[in-house]
PDB file of C-alpha atoms in Angstrom:
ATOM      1  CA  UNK A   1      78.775 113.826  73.282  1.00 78.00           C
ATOM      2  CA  UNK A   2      75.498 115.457  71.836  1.00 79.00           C
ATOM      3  CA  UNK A   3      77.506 118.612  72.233  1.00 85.00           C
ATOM      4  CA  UNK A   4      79.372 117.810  69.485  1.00 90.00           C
ATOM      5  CA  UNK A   5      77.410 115.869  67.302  1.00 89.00           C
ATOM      6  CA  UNK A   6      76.127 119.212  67.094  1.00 91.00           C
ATOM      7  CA  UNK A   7      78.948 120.928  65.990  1.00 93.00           C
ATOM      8  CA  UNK A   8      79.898 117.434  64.254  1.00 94.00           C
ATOM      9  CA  UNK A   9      79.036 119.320  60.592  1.00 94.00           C
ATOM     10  CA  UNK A  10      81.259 122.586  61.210  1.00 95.00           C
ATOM     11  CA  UNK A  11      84.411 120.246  62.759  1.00 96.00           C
ATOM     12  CA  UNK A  12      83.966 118.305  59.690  1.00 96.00           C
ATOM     13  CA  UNK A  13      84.306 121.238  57.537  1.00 96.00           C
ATOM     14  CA  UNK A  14      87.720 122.355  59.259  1.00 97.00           C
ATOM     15  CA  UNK A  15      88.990 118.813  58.272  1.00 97.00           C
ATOM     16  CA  UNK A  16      88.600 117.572  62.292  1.00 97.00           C
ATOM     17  CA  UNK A  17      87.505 114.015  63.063  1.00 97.00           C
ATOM     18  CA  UNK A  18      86.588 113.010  66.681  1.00 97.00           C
ATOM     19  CA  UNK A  19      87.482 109.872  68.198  1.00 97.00           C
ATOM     20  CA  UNK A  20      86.202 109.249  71.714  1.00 96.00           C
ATOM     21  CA  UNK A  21      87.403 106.361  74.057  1.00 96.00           C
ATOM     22  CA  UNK A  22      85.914 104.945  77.005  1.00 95.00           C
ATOM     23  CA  UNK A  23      86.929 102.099  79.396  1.00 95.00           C
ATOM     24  CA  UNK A  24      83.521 100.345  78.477  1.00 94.00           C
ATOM     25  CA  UNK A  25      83.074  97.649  75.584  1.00 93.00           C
ATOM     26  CA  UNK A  26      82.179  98.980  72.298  1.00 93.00           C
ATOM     27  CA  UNK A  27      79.041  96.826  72.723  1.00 93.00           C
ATOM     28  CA  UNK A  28      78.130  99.273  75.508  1.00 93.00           C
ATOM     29  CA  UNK A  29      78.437 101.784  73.284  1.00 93.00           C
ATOM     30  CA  UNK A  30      76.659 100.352  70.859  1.00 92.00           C
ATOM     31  CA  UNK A  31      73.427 100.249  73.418  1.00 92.00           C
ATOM     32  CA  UNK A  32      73.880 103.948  74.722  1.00 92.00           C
ATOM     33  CA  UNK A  33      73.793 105.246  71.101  1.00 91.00           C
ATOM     34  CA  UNK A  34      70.821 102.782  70.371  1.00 91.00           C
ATOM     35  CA  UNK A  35      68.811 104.185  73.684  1.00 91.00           C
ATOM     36  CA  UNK A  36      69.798 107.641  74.318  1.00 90.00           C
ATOM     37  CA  UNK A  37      68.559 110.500  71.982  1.00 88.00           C
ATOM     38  CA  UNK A  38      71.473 112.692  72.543  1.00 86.00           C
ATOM     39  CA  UNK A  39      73.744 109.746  71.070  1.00 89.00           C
ATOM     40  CA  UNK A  40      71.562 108.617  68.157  1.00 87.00           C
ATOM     41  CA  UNK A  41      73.372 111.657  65.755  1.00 87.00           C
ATOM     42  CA  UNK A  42      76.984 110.904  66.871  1.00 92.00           C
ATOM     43  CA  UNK A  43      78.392 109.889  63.801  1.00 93.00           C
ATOM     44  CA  UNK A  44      82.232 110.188  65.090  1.00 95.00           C
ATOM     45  CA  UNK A  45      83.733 106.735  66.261  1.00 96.00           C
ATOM     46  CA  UNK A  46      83.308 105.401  70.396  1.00 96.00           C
ATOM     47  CA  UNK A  47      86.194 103.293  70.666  1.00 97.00           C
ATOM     48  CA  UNK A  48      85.982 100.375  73.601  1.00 96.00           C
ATOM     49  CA  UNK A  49      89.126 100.056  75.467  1.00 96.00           C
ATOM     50  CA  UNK A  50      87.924  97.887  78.350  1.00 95.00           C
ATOM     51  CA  UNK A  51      91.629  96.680  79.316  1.00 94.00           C
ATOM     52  CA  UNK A  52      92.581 100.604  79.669  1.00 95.00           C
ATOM     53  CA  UNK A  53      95.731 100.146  77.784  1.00 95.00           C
ATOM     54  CA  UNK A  54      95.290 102.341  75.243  1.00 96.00           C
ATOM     55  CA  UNK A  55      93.911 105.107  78.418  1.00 96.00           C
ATOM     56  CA  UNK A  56      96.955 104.166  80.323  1.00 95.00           C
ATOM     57  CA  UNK A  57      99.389 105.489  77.295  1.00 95.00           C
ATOM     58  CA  UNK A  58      97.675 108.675  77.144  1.00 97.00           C
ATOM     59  CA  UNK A  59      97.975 108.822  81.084  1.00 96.00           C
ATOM     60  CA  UNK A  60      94.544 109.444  81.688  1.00 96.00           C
ATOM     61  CA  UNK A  61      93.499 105.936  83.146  1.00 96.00           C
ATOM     62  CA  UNK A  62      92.489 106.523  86.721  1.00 94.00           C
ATOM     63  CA  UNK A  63      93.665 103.454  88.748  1.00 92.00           C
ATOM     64  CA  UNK A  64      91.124 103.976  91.535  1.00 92.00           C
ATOM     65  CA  UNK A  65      88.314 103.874  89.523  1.00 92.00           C
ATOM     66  CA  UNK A  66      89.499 101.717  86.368  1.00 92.00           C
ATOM     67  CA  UNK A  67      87.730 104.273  84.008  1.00 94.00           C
ATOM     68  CA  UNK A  68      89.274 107.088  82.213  1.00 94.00           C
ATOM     69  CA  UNK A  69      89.126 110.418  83.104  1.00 94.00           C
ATOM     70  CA  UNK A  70      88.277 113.067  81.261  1.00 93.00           C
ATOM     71  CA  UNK A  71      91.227 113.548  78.785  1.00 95.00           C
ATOM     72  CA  UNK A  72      91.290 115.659  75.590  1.00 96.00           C
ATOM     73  CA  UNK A  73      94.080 115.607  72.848  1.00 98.00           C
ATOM     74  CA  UNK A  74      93.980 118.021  69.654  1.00 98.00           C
ATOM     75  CA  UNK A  75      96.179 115.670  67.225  1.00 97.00           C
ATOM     76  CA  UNK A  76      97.258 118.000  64.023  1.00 96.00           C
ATOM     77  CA  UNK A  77      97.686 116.547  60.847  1.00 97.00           C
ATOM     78  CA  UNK A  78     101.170 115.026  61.208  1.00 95.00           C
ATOM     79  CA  UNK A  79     100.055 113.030  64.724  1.00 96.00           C
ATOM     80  CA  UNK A  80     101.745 115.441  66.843  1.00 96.00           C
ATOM     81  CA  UNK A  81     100.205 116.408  70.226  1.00 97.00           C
ATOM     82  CA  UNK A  82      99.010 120.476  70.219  1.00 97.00           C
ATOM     83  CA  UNK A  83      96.854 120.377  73.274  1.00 97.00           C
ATOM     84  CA  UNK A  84      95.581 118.435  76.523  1.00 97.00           C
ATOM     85  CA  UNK A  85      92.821 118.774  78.722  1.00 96.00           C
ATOM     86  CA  UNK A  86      92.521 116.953  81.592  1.00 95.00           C
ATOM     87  CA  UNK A  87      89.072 118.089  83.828  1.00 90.00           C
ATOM     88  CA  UNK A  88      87.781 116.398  86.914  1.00 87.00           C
ATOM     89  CA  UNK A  89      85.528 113.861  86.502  1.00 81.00           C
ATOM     90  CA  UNK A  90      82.106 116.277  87.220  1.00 83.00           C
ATOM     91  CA  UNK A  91      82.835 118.853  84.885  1.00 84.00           C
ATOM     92  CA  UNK A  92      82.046 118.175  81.045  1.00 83.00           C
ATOM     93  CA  UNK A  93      83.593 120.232  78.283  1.00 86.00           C
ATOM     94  CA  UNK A  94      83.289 122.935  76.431  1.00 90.00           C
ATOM     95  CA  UNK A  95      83.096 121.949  72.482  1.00 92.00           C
ATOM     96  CA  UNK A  96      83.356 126.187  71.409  1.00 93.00           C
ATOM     97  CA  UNK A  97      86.447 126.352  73.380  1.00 94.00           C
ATOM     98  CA  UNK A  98      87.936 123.134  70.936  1.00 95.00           C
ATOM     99  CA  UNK A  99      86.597 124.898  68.306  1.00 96.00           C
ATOM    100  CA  UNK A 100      88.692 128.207  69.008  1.00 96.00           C
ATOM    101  CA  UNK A 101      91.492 126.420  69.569  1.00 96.00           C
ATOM    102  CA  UNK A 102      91.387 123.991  66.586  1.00 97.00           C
ATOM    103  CA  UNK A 103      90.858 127.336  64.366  1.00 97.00           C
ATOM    104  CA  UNK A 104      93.580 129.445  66.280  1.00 96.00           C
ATOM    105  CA  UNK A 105      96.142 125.823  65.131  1.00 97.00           C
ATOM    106  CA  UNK A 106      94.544 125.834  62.003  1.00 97.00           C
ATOM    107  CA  UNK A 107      95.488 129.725  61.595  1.00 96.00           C
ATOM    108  CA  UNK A 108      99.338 129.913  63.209  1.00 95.00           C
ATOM    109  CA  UNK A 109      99.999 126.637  61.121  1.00 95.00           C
ATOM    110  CA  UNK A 110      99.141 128.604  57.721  1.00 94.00           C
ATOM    111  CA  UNK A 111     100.837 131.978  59.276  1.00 93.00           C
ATOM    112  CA  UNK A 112     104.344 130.464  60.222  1.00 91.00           C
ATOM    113  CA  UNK A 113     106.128 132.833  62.629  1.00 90.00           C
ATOM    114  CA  UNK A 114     102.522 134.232  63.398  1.00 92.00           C
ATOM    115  CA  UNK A 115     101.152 134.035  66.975  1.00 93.00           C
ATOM    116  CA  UNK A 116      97.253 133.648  68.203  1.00 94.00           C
ATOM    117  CA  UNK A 117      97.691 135.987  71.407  1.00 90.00           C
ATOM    118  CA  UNK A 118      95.178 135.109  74.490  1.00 89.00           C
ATOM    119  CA  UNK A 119      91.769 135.431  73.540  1.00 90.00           C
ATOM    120  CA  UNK A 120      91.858 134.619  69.967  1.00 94.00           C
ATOM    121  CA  UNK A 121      89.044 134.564  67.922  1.00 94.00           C
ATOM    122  CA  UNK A 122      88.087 133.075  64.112  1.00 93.00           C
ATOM    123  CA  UNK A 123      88.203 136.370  62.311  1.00 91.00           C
ATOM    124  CA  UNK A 124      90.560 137.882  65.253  1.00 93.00           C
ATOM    125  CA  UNK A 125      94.222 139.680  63.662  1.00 92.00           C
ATOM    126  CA  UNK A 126      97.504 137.011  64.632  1.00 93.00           C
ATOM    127  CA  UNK A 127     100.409 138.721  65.986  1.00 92.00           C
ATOM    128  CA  UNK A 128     103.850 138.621  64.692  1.00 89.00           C
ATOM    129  CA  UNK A 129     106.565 137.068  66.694  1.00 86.00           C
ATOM    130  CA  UNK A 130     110.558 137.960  67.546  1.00 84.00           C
ATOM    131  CA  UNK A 131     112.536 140.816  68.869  1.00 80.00           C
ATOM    132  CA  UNK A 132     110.768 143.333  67.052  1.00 79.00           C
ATOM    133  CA  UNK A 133     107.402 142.257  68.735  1.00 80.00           C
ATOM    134  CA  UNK A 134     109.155 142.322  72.143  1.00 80.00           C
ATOM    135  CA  UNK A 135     106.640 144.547  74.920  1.00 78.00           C
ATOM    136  CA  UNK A 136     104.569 145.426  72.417  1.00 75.00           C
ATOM    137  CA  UNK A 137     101.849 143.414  73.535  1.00 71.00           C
TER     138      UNK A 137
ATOM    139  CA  UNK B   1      55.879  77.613 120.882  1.00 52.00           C
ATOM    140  CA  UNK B   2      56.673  74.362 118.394  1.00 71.00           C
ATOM    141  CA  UNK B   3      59.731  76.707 117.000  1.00 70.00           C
ATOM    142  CA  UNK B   4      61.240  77.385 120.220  1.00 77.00           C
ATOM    143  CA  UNK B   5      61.028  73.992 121.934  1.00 78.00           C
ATOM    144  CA  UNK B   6      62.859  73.046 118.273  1.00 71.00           C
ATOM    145  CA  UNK B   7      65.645  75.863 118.461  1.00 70.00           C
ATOM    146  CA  UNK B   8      65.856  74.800 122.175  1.00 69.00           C
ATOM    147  CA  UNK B   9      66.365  70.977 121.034  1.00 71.00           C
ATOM    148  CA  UNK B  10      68.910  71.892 117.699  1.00 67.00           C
ATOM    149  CA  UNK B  11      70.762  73.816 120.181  1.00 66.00           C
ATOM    150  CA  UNK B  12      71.523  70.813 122.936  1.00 68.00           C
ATOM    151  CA  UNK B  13      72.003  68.494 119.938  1.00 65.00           C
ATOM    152  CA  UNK B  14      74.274  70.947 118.680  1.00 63.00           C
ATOM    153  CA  UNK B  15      75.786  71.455 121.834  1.00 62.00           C
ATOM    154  CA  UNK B  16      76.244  67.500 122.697  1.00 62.00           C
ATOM    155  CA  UNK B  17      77.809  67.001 119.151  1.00 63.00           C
ATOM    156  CA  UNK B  18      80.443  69.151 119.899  1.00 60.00           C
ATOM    157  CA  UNK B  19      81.312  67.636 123.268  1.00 59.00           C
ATOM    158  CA  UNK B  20      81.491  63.858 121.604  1.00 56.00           C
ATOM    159  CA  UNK B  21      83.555  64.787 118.601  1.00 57.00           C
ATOM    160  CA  UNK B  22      86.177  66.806 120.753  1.00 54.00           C
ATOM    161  CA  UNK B  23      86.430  63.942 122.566  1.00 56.00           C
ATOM    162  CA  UNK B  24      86.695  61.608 119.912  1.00 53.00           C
ATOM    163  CA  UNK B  25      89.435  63.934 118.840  1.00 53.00           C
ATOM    164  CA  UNK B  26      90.984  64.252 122.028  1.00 51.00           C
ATOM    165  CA  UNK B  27      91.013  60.306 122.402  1.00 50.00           C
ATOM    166  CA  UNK B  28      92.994  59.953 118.962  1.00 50.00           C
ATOM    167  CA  UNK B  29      95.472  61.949 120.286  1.00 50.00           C
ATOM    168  CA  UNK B  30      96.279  59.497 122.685  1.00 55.00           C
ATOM    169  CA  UNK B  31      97.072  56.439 120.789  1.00 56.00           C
ATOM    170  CA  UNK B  32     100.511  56.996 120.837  1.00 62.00           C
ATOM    171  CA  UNK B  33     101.231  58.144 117.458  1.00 68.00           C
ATOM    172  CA  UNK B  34     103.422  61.417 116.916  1.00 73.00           C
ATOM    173  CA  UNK B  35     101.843  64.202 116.777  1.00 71.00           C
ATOM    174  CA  UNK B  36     101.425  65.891 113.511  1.00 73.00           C
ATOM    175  CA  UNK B  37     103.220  69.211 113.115  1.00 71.00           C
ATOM    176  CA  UNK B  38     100.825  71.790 112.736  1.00 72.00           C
ATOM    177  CA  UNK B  39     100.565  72.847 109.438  1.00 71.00           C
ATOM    178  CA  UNK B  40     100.965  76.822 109.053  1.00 73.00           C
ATOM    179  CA  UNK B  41      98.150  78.206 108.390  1.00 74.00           C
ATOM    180  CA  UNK B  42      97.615  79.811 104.884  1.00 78.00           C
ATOM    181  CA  UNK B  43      98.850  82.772 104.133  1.00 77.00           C
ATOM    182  CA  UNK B  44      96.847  85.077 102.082  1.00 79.00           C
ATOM    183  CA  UNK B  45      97.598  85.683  98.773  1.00 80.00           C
ATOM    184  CA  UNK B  46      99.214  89.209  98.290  1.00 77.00           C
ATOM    185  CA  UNK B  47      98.133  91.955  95.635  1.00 70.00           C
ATOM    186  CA  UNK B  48     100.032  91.042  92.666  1.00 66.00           C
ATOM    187  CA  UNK B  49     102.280  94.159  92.111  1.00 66.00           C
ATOM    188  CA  UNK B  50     101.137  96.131  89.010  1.00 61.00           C
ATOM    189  CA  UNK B  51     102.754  94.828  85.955  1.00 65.00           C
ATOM    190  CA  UNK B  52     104.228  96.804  83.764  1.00 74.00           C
ATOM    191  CA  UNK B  53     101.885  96.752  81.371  1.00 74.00           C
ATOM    192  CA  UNK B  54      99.459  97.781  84.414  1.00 83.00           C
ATOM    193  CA  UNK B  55     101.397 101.171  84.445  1.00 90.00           C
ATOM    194  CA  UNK B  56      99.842 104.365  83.944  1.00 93.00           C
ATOM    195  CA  UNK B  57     101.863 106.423  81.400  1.00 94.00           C
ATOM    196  CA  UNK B  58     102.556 110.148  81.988  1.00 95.00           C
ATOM    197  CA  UNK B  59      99.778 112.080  80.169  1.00 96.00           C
ATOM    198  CA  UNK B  60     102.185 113.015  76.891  1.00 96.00           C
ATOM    199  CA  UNK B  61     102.166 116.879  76.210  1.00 96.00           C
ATOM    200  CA  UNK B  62     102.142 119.318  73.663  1.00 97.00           C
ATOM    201  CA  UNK B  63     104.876 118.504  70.735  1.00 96.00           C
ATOM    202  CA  UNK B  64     104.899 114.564  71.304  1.00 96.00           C
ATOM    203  CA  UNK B  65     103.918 112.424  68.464  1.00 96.00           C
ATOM    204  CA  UNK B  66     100.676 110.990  69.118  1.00 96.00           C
ATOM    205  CA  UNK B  67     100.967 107.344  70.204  1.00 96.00           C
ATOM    206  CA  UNK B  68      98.488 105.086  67.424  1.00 96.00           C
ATOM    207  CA  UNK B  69      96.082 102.834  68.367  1.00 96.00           C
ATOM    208  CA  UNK B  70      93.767 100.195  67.351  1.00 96.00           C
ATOM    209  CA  UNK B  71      90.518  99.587  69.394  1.00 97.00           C
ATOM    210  CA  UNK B  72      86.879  98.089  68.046  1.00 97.00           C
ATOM    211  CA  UNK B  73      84.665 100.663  67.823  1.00 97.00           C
ATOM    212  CA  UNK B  74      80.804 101.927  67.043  1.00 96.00           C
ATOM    213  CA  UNK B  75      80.908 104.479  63.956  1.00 96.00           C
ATOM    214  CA  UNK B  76      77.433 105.212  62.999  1.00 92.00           C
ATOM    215  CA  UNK B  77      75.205 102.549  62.784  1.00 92.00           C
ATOM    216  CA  UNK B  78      78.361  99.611  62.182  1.00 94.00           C
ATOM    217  CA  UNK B  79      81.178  98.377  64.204  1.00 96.00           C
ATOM    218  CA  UNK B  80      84.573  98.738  63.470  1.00 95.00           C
ATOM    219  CA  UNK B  81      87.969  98.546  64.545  1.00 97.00           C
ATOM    220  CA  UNK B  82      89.361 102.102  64.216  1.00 97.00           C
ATOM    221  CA  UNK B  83      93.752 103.176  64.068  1.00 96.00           C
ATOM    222  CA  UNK B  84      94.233 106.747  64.958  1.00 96.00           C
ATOM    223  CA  UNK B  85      96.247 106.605  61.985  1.00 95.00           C
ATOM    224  CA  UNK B  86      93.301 105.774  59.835  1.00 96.00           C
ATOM    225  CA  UNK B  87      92.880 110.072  60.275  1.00 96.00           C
ATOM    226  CA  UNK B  88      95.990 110.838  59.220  1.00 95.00           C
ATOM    227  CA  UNK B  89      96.223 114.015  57.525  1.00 96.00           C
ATOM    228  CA  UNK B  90      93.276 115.376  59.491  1.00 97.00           C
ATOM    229  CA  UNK B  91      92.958 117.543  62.711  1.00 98.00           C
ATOM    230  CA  UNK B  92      91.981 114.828  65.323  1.00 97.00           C
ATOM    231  CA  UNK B  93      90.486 115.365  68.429  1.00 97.00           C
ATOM    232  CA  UNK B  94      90.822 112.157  71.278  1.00 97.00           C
ATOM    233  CA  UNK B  95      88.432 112.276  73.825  1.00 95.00           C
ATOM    234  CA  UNK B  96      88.665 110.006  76.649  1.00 95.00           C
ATOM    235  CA  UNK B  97      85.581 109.747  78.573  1.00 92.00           C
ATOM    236  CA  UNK B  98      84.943 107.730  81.860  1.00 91.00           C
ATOM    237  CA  UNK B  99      82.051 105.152  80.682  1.00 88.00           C
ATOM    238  CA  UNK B 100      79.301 104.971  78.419  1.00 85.00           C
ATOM    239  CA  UNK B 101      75.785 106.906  79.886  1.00 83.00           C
ATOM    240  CA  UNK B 102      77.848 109.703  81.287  1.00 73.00           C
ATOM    241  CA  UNK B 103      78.423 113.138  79.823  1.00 64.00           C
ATOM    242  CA  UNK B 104      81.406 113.835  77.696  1.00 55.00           C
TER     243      UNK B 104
END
């Protein structure tokens, strides 16, 4: 979470809002941001879904544990799914990785027809797309 | 030596107890009345089956619509209840995390 209340400012700027959801009450949130210094700058909202039925429509409510696991959906503009994450529960994330990802959307979206080939990066050409493109990559 | 001449004592009383009442038990069974059937004994209750609403959805992928929500949040220093749709028009990233105090 401090991970990208850091990068909170630049996601902002590419028109990005986070919105993170635990299986805890929002009144447990509420404490962790008031006693941990890594939460005190997270300005994004930490939704409470202690019934796990808003976890359980995403599919990423674990049933043996009753918490959530670590799920992560890039939403576009129009609500439509673009990408999911799913890690195991020991591994955190990687908020650079969104980043690239959010800015390779962000680019293809603009570039209809265009392509962000693997290992795209902001500033990186896109590649065009159909049968005259075919083995040229 | 007072607490083991006591335990020594509870246990006899205990022991005598047991003897009277079983036959005091055993003598009401002969007055001639018919016996009771004896009741079955409880069963235990069984997991309630997962209702519906207990069912974990498939995790929806890339090209689904974005199911909305509503769910009382913390945003800054307030608390709020917060719709995915309340973003529309904006990039939105939905990150479900296990519980509070943990990384994300």
């Amino acid at each position: 979470m401090g991970a990208v209340a850091a990068k909170y400012d630049e996601l902002k700027k590419m028109n990005v809002e986070v919105i993170a959801v635990s299986t805890d009450t929002h009144f447990t949130h509420w404490m962790w941001k008031k006693t941990s210094p890594t939460m005190k700058n997270v300005k994004f909202p930490l939704c409470g879904d202690p019934s796990g039925a808003v976890s359980r429509a995403y599919g990423v409510w674990n049933p043996k544990t009753g918490l959530n696991r670590r799920g992560r959906f890039i939403i576009n503009p129009k609500g439509t799914i673009m990408a999911v994450e799913v890690l195991t529960d020991p591994v955190g994330r990687n908020v650079n990785e969104l980043i690239r990802q959010i800015k390779a959307m962000q680019a293809v979206a603009k570039h209809p027809g265009k392509a962000a080939p693997a290992g795209w990066e902001p500033g990186d050409k896109l590649i065009g797309t159909g049968k005259d493109y075919i083995g040229k990559y | 030596m007072g607490l083991k001449k006591f335990i020594v004592f509870f246990l006899t009383g205990l022991l005598f107890t047991t003897i009277a009442s079983a036959q005091v038990l055993g003598a009401c069974g002969d007055t001639g009345k018919k016996p009771q059937p004896v009741k079955k004994a409880v069963q235990p209750v069984p997991m309630p089956q997962p209702a519906n609403e207990m069912a974990v959805k498939p995790i929806p992928l890339p090209g689904q619509q974005a199911i909305d929500f509503e769910l009382p949040a913390v945003v800054g220093n307030q608390i709020k209840t917060v719709k995915l749709s309340d973003y529309a028009g904006k990039w939105r990233v939905l990150c479900f995390f296990p519980a509070a105090f943990t990384f994300v």
